mmCIF file of C-alpha atoms and ligand atoms in Angstrom:
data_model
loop_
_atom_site.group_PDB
_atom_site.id
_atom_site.type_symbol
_atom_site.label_atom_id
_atom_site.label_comp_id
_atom_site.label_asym_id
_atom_site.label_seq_id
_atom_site.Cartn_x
_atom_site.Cartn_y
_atom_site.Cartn_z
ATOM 1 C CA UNK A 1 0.000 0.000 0.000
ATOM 2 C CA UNK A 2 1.362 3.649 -0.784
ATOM 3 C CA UNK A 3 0.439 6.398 1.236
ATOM 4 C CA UNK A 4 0.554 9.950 -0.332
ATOM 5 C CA UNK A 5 2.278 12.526 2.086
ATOM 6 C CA UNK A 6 -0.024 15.975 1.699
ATOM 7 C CA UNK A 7 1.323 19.103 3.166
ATOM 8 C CA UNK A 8 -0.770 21.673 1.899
ATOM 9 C CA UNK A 9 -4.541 22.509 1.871
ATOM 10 C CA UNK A 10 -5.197 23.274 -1.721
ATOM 11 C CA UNK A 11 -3.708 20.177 -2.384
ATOM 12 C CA UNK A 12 -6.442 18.393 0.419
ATOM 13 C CA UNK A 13 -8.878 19.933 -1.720
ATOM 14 C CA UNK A 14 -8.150 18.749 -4.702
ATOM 15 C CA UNK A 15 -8.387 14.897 -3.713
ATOM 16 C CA UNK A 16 -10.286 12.992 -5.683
ATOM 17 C CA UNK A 17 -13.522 11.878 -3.758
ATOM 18 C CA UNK A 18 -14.544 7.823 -4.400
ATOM 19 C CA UNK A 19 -16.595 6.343 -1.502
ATOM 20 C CA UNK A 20 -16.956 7.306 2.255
ATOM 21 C CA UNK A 21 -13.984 9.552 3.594
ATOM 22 C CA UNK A 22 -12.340 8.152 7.299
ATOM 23 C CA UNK A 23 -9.773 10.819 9.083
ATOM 24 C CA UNK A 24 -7.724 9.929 12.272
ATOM 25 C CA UNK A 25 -6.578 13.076 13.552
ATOM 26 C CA UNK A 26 -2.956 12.846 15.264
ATOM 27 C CA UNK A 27 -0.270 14.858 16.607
ATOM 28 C CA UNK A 28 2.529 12.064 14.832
ATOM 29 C CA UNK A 29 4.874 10.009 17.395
ATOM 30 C CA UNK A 30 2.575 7.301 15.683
ATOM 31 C CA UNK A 31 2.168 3.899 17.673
ATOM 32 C CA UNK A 32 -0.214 1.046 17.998
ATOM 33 C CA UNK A 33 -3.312 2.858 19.211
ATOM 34 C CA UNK A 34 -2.994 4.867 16.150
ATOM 35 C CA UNK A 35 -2.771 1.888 13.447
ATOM 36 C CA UNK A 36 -5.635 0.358 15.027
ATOM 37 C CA UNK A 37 -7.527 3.505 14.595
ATOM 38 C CA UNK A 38 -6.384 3.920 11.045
ATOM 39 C CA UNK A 39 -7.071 0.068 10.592
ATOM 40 C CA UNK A 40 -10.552 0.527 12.174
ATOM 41 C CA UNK A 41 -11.239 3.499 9.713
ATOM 42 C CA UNK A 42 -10.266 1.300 7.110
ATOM 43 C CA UNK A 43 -12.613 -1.503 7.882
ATOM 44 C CA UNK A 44 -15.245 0.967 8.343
ATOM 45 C CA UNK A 45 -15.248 3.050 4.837
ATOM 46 C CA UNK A 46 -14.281 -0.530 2.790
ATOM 47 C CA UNK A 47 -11.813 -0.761 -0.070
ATOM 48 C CA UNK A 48 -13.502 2.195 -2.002
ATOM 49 C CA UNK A 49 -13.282 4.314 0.409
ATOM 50 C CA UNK A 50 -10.558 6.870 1.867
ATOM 51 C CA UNK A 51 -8.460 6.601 5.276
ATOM 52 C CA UNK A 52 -6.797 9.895 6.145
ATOM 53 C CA UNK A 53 -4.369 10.592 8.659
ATOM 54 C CA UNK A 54 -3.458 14.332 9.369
ATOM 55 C CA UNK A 55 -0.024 14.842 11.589
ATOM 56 C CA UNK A 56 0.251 17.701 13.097
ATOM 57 C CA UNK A 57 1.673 18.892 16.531
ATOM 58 C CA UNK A 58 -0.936 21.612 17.192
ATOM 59 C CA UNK A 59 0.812 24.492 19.437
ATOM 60 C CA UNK A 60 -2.572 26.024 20.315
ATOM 61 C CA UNK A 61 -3.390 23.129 23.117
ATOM 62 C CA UNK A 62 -0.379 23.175 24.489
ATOM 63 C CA UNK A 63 0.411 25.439 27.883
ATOM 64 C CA UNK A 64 3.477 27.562 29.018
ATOM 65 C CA UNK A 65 5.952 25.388 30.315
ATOM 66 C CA UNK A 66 4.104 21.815 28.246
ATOM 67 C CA UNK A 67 6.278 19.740 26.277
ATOM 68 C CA UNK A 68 5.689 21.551 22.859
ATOM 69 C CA UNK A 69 9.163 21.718 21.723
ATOM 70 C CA UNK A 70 10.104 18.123 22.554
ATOM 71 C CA UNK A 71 7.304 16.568 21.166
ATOM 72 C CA UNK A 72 8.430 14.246 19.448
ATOM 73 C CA UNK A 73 8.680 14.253 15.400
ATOM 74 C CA UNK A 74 8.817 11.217 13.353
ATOM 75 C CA UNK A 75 7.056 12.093 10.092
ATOM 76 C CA UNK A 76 9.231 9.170 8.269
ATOM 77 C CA UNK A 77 8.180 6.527 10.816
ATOM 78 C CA UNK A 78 4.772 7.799 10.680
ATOM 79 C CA UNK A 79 4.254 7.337 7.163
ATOM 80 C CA UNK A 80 5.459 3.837 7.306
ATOM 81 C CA UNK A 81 3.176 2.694 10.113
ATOM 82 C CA UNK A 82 0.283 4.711 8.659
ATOM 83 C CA UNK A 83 1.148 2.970 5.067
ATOM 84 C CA UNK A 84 1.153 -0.370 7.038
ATOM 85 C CA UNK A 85 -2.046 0.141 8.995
ATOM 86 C CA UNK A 86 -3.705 0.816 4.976
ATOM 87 C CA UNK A 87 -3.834 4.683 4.897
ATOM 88 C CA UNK A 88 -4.255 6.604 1.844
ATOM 89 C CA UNK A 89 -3.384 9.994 2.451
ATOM 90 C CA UNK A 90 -1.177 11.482 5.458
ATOM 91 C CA UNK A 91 -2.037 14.982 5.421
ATOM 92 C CA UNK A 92 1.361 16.692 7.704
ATOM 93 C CA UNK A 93 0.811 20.077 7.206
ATOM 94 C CA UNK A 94 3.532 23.117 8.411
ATOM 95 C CA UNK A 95 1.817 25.864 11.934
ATOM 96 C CA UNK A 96 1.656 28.303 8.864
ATOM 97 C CA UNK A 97 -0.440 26.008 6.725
ATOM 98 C CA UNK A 98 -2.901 25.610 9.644
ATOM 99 C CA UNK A 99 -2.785 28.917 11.121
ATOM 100 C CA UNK A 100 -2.035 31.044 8.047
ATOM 101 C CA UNK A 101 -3.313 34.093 10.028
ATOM 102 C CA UNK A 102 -0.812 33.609 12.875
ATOM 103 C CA UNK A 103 -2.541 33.052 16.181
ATOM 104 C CA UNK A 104 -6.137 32.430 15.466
ATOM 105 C CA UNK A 105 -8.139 35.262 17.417
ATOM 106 C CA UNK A 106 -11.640 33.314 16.709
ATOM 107 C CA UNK A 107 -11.496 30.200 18.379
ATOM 108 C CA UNK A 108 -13.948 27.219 19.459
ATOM 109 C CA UNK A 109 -14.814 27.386 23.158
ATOM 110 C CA UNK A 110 -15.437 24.019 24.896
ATOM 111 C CA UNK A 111 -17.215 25.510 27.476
ATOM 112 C CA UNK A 112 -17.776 24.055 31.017
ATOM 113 C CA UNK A 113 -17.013 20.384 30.299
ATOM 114 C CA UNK A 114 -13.593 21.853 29.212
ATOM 115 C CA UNK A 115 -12.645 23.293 32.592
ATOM 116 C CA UNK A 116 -13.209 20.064 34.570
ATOM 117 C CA UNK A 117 -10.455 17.768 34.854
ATOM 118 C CA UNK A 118 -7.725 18.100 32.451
ATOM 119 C CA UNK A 119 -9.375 21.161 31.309
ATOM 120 C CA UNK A 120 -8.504 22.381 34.950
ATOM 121 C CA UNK A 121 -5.275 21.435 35.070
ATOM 122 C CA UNK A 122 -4.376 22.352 31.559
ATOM 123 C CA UNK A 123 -6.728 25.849 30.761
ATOM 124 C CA UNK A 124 -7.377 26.424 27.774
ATOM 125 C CA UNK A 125 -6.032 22.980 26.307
ATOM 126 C CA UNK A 126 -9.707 22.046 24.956
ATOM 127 C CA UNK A 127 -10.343 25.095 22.853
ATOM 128 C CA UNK A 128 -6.979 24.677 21.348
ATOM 129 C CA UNK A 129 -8.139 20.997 20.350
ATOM 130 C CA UNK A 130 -11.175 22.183 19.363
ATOM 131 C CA UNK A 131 -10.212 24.800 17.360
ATOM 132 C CA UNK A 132 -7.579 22.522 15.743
ATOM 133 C CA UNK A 133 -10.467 19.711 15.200
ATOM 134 C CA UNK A 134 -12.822 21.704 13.866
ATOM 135 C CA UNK A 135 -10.250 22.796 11.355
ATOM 136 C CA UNK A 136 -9.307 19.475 10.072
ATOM 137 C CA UNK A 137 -12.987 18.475 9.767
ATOM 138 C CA UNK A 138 -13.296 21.644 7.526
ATOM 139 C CA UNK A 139 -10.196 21.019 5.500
ATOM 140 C CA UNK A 140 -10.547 16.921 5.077
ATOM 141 C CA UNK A 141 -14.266 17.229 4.717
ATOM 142 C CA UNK A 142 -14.326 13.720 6.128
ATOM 143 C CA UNK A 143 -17.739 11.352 6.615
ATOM 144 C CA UNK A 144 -16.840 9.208 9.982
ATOM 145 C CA UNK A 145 -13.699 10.788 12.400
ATOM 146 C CA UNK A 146 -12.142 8.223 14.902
ATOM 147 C CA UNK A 147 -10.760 8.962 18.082
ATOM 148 C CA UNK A 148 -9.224 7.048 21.049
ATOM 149 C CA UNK A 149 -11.089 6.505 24.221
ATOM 150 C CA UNK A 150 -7.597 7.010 26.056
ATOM 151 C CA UNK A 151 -8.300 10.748 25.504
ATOM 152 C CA UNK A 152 -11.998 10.079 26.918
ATOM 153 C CA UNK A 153 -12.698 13.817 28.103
ATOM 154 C CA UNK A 154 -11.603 15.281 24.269
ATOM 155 C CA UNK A 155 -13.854 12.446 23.047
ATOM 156 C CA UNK A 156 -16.673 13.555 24.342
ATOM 157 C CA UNK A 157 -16.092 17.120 23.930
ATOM 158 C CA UNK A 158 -15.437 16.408 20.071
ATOM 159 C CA UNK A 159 -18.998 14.608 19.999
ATOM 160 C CA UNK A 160 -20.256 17.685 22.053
ATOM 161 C CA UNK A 161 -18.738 20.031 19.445
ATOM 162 C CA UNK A 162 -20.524 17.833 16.557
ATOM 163 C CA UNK A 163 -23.795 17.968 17.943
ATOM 164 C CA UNK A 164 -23.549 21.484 19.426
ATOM 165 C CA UNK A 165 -22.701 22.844 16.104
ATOM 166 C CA UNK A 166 -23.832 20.680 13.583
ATOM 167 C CA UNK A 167 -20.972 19.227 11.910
ATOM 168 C CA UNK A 168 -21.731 16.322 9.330
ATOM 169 C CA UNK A 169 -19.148 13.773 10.239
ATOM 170 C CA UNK A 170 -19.929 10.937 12.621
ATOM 171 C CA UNK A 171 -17.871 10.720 15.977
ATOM 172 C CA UNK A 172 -16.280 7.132 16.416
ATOM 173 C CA UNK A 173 -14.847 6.401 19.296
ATOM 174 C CA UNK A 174 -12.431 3.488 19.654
ATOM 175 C CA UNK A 175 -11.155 1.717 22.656
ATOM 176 C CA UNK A 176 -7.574 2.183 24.515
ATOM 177 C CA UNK A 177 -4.801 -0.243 23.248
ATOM 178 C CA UNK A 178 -2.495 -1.307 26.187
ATOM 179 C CA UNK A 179 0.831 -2.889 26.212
ATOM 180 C CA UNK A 180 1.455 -6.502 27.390
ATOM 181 C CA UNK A 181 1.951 -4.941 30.959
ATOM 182 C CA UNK A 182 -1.661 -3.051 30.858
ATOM 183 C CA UNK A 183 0.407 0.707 30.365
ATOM 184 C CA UNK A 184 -1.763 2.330 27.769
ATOM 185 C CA UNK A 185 -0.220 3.420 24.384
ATOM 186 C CA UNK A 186 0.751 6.711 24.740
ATOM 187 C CA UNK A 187 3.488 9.152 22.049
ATOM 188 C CA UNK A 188 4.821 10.095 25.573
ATOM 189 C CA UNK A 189 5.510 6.826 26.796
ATOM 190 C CA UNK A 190 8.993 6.791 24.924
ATOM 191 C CA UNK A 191 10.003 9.382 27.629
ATOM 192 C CA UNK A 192 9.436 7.159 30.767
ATOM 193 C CA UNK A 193 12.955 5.803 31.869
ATOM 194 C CA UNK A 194 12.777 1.357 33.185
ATOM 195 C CA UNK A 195 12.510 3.015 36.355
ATOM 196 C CA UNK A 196 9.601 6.098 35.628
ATOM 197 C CA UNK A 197 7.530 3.035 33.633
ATOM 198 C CA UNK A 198 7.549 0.913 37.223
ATOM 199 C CA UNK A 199 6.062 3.495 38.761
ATOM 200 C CA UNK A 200 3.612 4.482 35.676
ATOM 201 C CA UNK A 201 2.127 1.094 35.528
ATOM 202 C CA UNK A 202 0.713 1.646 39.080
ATOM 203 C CA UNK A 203 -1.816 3.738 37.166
ATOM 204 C CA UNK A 204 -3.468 1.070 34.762
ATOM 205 C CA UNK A 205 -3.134 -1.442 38.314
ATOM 206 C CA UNK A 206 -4.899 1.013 40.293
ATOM 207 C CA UNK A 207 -7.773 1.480 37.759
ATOM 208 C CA UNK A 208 -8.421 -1.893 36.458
ATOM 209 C CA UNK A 209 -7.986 -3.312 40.226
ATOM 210 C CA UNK A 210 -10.462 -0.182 41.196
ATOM 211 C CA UNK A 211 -12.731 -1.478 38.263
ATOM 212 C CA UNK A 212 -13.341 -5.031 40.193
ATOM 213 C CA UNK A 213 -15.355 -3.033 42.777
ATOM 214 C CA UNK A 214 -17.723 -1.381 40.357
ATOM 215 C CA UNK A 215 -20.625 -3.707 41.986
ATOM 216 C CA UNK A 216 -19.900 -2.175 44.895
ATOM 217 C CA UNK A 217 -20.267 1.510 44.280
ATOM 218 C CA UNK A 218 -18.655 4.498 43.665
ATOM 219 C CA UNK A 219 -16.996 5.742 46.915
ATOM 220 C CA UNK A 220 -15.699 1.585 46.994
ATOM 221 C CA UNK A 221 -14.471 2.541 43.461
ATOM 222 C CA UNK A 222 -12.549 5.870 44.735
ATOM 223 C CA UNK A 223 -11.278 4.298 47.879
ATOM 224 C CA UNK A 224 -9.891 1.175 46.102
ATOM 225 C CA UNK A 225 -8.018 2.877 42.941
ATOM 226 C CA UNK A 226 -6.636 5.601 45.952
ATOM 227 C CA UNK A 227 -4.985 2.775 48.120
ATOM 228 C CA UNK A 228 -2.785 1.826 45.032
ATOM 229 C CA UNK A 229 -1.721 5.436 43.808
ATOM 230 C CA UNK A 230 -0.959 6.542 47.445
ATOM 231 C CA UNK A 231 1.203 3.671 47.568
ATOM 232 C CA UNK A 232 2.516 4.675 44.573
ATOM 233 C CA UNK A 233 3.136 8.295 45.465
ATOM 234 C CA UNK A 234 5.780 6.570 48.032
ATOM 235 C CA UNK A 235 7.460 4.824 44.867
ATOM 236 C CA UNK A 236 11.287 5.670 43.385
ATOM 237 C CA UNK A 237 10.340 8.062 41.524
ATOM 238 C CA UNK A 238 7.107 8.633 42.977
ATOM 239 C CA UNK A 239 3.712 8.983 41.234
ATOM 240 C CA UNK A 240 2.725 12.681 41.642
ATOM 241 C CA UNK A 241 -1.280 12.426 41.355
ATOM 242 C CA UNK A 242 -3.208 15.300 39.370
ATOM 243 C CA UNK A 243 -6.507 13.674 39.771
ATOM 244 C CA UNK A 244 -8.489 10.939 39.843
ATOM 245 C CA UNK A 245 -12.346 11.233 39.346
ATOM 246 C CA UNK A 246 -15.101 9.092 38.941
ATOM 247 C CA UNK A 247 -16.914 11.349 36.227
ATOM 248 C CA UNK A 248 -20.691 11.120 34.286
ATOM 249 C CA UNK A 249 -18.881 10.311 30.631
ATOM 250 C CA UNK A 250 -22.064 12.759 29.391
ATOM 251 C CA UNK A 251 -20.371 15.838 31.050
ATOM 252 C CA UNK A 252 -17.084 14.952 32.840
ATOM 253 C CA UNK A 253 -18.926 15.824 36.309
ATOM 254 C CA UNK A 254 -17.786 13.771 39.279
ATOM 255 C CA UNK A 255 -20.369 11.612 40.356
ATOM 256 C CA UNK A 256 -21.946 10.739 44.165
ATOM 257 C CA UNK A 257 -21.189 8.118 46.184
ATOM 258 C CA UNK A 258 -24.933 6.614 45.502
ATOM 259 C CA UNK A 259 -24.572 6.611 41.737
ATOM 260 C CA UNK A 260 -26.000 3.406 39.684
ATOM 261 C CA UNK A 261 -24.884 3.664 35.919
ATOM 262 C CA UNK A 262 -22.123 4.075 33.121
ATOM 263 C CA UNK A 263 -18.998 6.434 34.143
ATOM 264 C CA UNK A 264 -15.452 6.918 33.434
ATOM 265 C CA UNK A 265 -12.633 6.566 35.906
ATOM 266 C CA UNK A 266 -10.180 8.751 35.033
ATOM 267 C CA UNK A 267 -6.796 9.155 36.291
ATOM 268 C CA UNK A 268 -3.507 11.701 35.472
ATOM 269 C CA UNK A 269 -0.257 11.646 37.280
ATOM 270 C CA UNK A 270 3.040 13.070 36.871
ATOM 271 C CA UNK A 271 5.831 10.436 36.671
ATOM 272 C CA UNK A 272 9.312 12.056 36.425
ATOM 273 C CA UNK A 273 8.858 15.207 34.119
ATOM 274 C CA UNK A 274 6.191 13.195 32.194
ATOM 275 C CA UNK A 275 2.445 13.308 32.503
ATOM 276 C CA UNK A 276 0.060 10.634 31.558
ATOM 277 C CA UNK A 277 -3.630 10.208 31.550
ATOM 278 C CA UNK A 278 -5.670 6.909 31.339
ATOM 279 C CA UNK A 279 -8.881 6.104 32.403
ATOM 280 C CA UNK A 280 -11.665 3.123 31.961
ATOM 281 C CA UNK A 281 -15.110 3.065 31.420
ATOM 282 C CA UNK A 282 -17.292 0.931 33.856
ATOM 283 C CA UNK A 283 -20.869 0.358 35.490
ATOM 284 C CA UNK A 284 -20.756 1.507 38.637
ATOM 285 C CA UNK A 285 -23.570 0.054 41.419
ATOM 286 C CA UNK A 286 -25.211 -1.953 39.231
ATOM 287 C CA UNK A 287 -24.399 -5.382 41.634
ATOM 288 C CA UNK A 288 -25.694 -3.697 44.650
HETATM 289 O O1 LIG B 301 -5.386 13.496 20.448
HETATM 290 C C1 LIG B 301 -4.569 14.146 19.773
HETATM 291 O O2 LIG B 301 -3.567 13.627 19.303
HETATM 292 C C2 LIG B 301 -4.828 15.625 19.532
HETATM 293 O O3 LIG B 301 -5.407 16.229 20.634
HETATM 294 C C3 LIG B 301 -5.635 15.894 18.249
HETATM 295 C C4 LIG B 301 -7.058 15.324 18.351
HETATM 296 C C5 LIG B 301 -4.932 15.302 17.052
HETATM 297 C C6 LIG B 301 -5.778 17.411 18.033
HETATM 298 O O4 LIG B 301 -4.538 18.016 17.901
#
């Protein structure tokens, strides 16, 4: 399979259009979660149709002081793993291409589900995805978008964004790929020394573990995923919690202790100089 490297809009636009379009947006650093979201767009517009993957490290979401400049860059490896996965197009555009006005001054706002969480401890990350996302739906025109459910809280504020304001692509969310030792794929993983990944796996321990008490409610949930990360936090190096919530996956609220019903436990943590997120879906109460 060859995959044709775009780098400019006007040459977006002038694809040819044969069957149902499929983008996976990315920021590069491609690994395994992404080629099973290309692979999954793939099975889902057929032969006919067209997989694009756009690869761009989008400066507007990232903070003061974020790791913006040593994101990692691997546009050569990424077109090999997106050719493997069965990708037509990889659309790697330059910040100028994107923002050709400089710093956009009209931007998408995510609004209060964007302040909760990562949104909190990252402001104004969302509207910079937003903004970005809405821009790559315009410019790849796409009929079905897939995104990972490792990034749950952008997830649903991409579907939010869809609904809110009526853009004709459908919203495809596909499930977190984890190593062998339950770490979930992440472009920042390649940062974690033997020693930081020890201490990072107490993350995916402390929510699938948490996860076994989901019969048992939500503050059983809390109390079990807490007694592994504060064990954690006593590690070499230690797990520096950001938060962990047990959130409504409609709005990213925290739920109460009496809750029946579908959530999201989510979970971020500094390890070293790296931060990682993961979280799980579950049923919480239902066993009671
Ligand atoms: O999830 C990501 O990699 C990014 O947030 C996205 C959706 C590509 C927007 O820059």
């Amino acid at each position: 399979m060859t995959t044709q490297l775009i780098r400019t809009a006007k040459e977006l636009h002038s694809l040819p259009r044969g069957g149902r379009r499929a983008v996976v947006m990315t920021m590069g650093a491609l690994h395994e979660g992404h080629a099973t979201l290309v692979r999954e767009a793939r099975r889902l517009v057929g032969p006919e149709g067209q997989v694009v993957v756009t690869v761009f490290v989008n400066p507007l979401q990232f903070g003061a002081g974020e790791d913006l400049d040593r994101y990692p860059r691997t546009l050569d490896a990424d077109l090999a793993i997106a050719a493997e996965a069965d990708a037509d197009f990889v659309f790697a555009p330059s910040v100028d291409e994107v923002y050709p006005g400089g710093e956009p001054q009209v931007r998408i706002t995510a609004g209060p589900m964007g302040e909760r969480l990562e949104g909190a401890s990252r402001p104004g990350h969302f509207d910079g995805v937003l903004t970005v996302v809405g821009k790559l739906l315009h410019l790849t025109l796409p009929d079905v978008a897939l995104f990972g459910q490792k990034d749950a809280q952008q997830l649903a504020l991409i579907r939010r964004m869809a609904r809110d304001l009526n853009f004709p692509v459908d919203i495809v969310g596909v499930p977190t790929v984890r190593e062998g030792d339950n770490l979930a794929l992440s472009s920042r993983n390649r940062y974690l020394s033997d020693a930081d990944r020890a201490t990072a796996l107490e993350l995916s321990r402390a929510l699938l573990t948490a996860g076994t008490s989901a019969g048992k409610g939500a503050a059983s949930v809390r109390r079990s995923a807490m007694v592994i990360l504060d064990s954690a936090a006593r590690m070499e190096p230690p797990l520096r919690l950001d938060y962990l919530a047990l959130v409504d996956p409609s709005d990213f609220t925290e739920v109460p202790d009496d809750y029946s019903g579908e959530a999201i436990l989510a979970v971020a943590a500094k390890v070293g100089t790296t931060r990682l997120i993961d979280n799980i879906p579950l049923t919480v109460g239902a066993a009671r």
